Amino acid sequence: MNRDQLAHLLRAVADAIGETDILVIGSQAILGSHDEFELPEEVTLSIEADLGFFDDPDEEKSDQIDGVVGEMSRFYESFGFYGHGVSVTTAVVPAGWRERLVPLLCPMTGAAQG
């Protein structure tokens, strides 16, 4: 997955679910602060990004991601990459992690930011 594909994925999630602040967890999060041309080729090999929401206590919104842009969805069949809905509690993160988030916000994300 490259940065444009991640932006497309964020836009699709925001359009379908109505939430514009999306947390990218895992290996594809690096694309928020670096263009894929600055990174080792291995970074772009993944066809999946783990996505969640800050305000999703019952994980209902994260579950919707799988149906909208998840593996085996129409989105995946059309574009060849997909999003996996996860809970924010999935990641083990250090104190102060929210203050260090780098937003991915560009014309390709539409109203969404990752």
XYZ file of C-alpha atoms in Angstrom:
114
model
C 0.000 0.000 0.000
C 1.240 3.459 -0.787
C 0.253 6.829 0.652
C -2.343 7.558 -2.048
C -3.990 4.191 -1.446
C -4.109 4.840 2.299
C -5.667 8.250 1.644
C -8.259 6.590 -0.634
C -9.030 4.058 2.087
C -9.495 6.797 4.705
C -11.814 8.732 2.396
C -13.900 5.628 1.688
C -14.252 4.848 5.407
C -15.223 8.421 6.266
C -17.754 8.585 3.441
C -19.375 5.282 4.420
C -19.325 5.534 8.208
C -19.466 9.301 8.704
C -16.458 9.536 11.006
C -13.624 11.737 9.787
C -10.978 11.112 12.478
C -9.558 7.668 11.818
C -6.641 6.103 13.662
C -4.206 4.124 11.538
C -2.575 1.466 13.711
C 0.323 -0.741 12.714
C 2.822 -0.756 9.897
C 0.899 1.490 7.499
C 0.825 4.322 10.063
C 4.305 5.309 8.866
C 2.691 6.585 5.649
C 1.191 9.435 7.664
C 4.578 11.031 8.127
C 6.637 9.655 5.227
C 6.043 9.274 1.538
C 6.574 5.669 0.394
C 9.526 6.818 -1.746
C 11.400 7.703 1.469
C 10.895 4.250 2.960
C 12.131 0.726 2.267
C 10.154 -1.097 -0.420
C 8.891 -3.596 2.156
C 6.628 -0.897 3.610
C 4.469 -0.887 0.488
C 4.059 -4.670 0.306
C 1.108 -4.792 2.693
C -2.332 -4.581 1.096
C -4.054 -3.970 4.442
C -4.238 -1.129 6.961
C -5.542 -1.464 10.514
C -8.053 1.328 11.159
C -9.996 2.344 14.239
C -11.775 5.264 15.875
C -11.005 7.240 19.015
C -14.653 7.217 20.094
C -15.830 3.659 19.586
C -16.336 2.081 23.019
C -18.493 -0.788 21.755
C -16.320 -1.273 18.609
C -19.405 -0.982 16.405
C -17.765 1.520 14.038
C -14.621 -0.592 13.751
C -16.764 -3.583 12.833
C -18.362 -1.524 10.054
C -14.935 -0.979 8.480
C -14.673 -4.676 7.672
C -17.993 -4.621 5.830
C -17.306 -1.406 3.921
C -13.635 -1.725 2.918
C -12.560 -5.027 4.469
C -11.023 -8.137 3.045
C -13.335 -9.687 0.428
C -15.441 -6.497 0.244
C -16.406 -4.874 -3.021
C -13.809 -2.191 -2.245
C -11.075 -4.820 -1.960
C -12.186 -6.548 -5.144
C -12.130 -3.208 -6.989
C -8.854 -1.759 -5.712
C -6.743 -4.658 -4.413
C -6.177 -3.300 -0.888
C -8.371 -3.128 2.187
C -8.900 -1.860 5.703
C -9.259 -3.964 8.809
C -11.329 -2.536 11.641
C -9.586 -2.669 15.001
C -10.139 -1.265 18.462
C -7.870 1.514 19.663
C -7.057 -0.827 22.560
C -5.484 -3.268 20.058
C -2.179 -1.427 20.148
C 0.093 -1.314 23.161
C 1.292 2.277 23.137
C 3.485 4.436 25.382
C 2.238 7.339 27.470
C 1.699 10.527 25.504
C 1.135 8.787 22.182
C -1.851 10.949 21.233
C 0.231 14.109 21.460
C 2.718 12.631 18.974
C 0.213 11.644 16.300
C 0.969 12.938 12.805
C -2.179 13.527 10.738
C -2.491 12.402 7.151
C -4.682 15.091 5.648
C -4.551 15.849 1.946
C -6.951 16.377 -0.969
C -7.151 12.599 -1.523
C -8.462 11.977 2.011
C -11.438 14.266 1.434
C -12.914 15.239 4.796
C -11.088 12.406 6.555
C -7.807 12.473 8.364
C -5.816 9.508 9.520
